[in-house]
PDB file of C-alpha atoms in Angstrom:
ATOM      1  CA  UNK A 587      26.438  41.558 -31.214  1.00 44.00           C
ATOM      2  CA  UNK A 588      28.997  44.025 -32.941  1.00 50.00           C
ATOM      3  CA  UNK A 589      27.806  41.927 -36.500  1.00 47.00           C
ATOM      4  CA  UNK A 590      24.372  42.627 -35.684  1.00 48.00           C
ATOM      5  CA  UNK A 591      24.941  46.672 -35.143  1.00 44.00           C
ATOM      6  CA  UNK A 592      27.205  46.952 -38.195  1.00 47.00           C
ATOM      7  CA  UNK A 593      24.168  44.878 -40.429  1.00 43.00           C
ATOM      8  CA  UNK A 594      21.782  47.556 -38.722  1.00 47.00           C
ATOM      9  CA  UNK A 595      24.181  50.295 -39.445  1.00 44.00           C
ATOM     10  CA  UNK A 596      24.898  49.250 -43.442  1.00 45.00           C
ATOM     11  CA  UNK A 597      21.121  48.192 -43.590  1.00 46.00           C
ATOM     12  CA  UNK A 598      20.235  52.058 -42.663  1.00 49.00           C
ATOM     13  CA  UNK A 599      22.962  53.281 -44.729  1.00 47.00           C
ATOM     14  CA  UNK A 600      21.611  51.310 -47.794  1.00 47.00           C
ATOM     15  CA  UNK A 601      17.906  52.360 -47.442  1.00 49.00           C
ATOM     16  CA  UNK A 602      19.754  55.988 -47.040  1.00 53.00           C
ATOM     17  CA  UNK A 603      21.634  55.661 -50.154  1.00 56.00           C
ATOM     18  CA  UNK A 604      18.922  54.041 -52.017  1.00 63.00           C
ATOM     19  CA  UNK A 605      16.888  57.149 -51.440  1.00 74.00           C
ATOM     20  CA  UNK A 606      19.813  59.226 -52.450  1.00 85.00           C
ATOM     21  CA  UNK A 607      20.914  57.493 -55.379  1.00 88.00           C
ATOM     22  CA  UNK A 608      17.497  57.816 -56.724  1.00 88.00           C
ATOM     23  CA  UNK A 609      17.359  61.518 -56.095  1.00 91.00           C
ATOM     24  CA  UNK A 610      21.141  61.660 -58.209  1.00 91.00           C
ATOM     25  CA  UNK A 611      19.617  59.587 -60.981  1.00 90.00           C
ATOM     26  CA  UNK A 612      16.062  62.020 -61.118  1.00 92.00           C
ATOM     27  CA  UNK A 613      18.534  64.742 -61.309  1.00 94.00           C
ATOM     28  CA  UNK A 614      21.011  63.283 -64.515  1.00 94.00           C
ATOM     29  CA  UNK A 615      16.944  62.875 -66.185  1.00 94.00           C
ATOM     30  CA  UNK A 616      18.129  58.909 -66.249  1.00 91.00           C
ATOM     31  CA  UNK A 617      15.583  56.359 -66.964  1.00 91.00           C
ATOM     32  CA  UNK A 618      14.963  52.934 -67.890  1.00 91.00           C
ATOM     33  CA  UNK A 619      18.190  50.915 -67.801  1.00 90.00           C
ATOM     34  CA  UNK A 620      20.567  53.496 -67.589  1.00 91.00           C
ATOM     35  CA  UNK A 621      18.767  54.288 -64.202  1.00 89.00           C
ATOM     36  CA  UNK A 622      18.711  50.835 -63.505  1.00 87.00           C
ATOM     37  CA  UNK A 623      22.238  50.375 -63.777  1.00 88.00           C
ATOM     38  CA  UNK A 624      23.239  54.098 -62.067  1.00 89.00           C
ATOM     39  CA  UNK A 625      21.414  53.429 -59.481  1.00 87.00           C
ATOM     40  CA  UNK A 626      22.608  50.232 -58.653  1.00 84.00           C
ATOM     41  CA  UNK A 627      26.070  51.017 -59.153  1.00 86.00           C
ATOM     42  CA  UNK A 628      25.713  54.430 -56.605  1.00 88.00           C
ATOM     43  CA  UNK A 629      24.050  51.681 -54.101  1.00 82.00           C
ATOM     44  CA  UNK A 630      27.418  49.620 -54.305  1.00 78.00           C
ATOM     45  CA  UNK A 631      29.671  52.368 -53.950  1.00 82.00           C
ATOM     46  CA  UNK A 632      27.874  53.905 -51.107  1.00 82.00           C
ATOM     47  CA  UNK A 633      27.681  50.574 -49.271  1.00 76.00           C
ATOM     48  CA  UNK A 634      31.568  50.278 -49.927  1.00 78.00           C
ATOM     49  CA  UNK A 635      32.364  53.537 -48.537  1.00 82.00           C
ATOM     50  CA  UNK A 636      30.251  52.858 -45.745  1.00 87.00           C
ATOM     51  CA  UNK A 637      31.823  49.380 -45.087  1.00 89.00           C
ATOM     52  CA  UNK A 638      35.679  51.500 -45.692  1.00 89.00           C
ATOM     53  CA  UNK A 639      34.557  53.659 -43.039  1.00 91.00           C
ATOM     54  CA  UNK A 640      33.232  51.470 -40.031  1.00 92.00           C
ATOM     55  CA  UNK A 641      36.304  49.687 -40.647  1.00 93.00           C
ATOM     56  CA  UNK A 642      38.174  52.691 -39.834  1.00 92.00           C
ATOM     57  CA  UNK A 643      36.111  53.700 -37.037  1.00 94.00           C
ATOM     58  CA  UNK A 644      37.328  50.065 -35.537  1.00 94.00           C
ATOM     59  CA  UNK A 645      40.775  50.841 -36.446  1.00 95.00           C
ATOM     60  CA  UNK A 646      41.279  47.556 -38.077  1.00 94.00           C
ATOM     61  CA  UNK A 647      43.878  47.350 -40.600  1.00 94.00           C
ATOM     62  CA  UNK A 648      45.377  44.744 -43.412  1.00 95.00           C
ATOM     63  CA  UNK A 649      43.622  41.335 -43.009  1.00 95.00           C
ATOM     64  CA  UNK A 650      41.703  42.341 -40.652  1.00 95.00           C
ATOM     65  CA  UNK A 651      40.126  45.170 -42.667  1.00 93.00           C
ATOM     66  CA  UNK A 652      40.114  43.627 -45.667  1.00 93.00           C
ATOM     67  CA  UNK A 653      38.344  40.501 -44.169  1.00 94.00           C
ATOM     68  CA  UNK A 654      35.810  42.761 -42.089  1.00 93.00           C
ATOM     69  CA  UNK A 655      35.220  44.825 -45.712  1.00 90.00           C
ATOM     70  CA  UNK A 656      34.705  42.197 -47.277  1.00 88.00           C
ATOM     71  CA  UNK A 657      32.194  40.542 -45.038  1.00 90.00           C
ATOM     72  CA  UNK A 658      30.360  44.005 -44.424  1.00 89.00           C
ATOM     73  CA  UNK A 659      29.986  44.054 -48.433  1.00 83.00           C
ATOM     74  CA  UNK A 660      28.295  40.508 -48.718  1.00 84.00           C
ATOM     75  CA  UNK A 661      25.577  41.067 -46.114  1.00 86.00           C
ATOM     76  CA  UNK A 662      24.971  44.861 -47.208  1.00 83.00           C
ATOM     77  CA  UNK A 663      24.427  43.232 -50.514  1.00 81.00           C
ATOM     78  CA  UNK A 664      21.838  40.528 -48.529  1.00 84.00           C
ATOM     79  CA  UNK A 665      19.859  42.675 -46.912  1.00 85.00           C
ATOM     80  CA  UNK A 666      19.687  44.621 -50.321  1.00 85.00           C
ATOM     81  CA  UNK A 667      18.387  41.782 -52.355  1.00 89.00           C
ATOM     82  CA  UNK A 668      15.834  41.041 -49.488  1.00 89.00           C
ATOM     83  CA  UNK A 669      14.475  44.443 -49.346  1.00 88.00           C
ATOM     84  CA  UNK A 670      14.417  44.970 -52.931  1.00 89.00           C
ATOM     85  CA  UNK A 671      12.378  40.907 -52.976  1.00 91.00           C
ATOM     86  CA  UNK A 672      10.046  42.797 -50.514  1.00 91.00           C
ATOM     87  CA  UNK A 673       9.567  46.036 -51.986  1.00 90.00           C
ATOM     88  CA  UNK A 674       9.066  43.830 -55.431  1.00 92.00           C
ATOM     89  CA  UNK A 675       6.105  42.129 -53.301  1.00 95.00           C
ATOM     90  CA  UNK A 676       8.013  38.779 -54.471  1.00 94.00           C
ATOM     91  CA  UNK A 677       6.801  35.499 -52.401  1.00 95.00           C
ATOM     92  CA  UNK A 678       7.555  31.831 -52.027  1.00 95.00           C
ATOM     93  CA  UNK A 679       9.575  30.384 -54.379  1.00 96.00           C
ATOM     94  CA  UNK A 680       9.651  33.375 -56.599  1.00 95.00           C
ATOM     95  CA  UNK A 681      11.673  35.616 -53.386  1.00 95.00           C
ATOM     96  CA  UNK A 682      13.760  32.682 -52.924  1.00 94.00           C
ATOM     97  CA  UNK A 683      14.974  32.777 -56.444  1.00 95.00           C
ATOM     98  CA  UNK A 684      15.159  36.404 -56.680  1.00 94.00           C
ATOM     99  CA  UNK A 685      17.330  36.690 -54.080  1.00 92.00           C
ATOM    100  CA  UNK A 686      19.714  33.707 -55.084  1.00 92.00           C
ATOM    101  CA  UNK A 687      20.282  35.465 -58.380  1.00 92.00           C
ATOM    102  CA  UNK A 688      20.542  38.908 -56.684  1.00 90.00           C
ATOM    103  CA  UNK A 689      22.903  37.383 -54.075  1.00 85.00           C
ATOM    104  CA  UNK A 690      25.019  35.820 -56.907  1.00 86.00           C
ATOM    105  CA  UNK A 691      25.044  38.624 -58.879  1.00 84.00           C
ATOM    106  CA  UNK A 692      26.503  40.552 -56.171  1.00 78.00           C
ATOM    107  CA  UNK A 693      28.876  38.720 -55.472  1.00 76.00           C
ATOM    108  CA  UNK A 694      30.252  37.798 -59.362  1.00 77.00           C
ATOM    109  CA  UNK A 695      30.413  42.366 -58.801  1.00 72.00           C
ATOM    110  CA  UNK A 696      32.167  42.250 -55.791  1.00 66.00           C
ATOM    111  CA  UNK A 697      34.781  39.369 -57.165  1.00 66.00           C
ATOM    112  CA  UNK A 698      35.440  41.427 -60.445  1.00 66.00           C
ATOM    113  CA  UNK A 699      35.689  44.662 -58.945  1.00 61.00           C
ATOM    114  CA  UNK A 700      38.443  43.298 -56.107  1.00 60.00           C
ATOM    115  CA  UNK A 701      40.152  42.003 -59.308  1.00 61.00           C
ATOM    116  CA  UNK A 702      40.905  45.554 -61.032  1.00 56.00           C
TER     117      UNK A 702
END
């Protein structure tokens, strides 16, 4: 149950920051793949605040919170993939795929940003 709110919660909060993170990128004049990649990177560090602060709102702390963070991150990053497959119109074997890589490629970004 509490898994379900906090994926409804970061799902929201992603669809929120996408929107926002859009508006930033109109504003710098970005386009092409340097809005690609601002975009995207605002979209992780929104969904990483957002992960930071329901873990605070639950008071957890060391394991706990990292292991909770961590979690939060991986299906934020899900549910991203599988929105962006949908808003791509992506079907079949072509959504599975896309969202493999996406999923992947998240999570190669989330493993080399915990390492710095």
């Amino acid at each position: 149950m509490i898994a379900a709110m906090t994926l409804a919660l970061t799902t929201s909060l992603a669809h929120a920051a996408d929107a926002t993170c859009e508006a930033k990128a109109a504003d710098k004049k970005l386009a092409g793949a340097a809005k690609t990649s601002f975009v995207k990177k605002c979209e992780k560090d929104t969904a990483k605040s957002a992960c930071a602060t329901t873990a605070a709102d639950k008071k957890l702390a060391g394991a706990a919170k990292t292991s909770f963070v961590k979690k939060c991150e991986k299906d934020t990053a899900k549910s991203a993939c599988a929105t962006t497959a949908a808003d791509k119109k992506l079907a079949g074997a072509a959504k599975n795929s896309f969202i493999k890589k996406c999923e992947k490629d998240a999570a190669a970004s989330a493993a080399s940003a915990a390492s710095k």
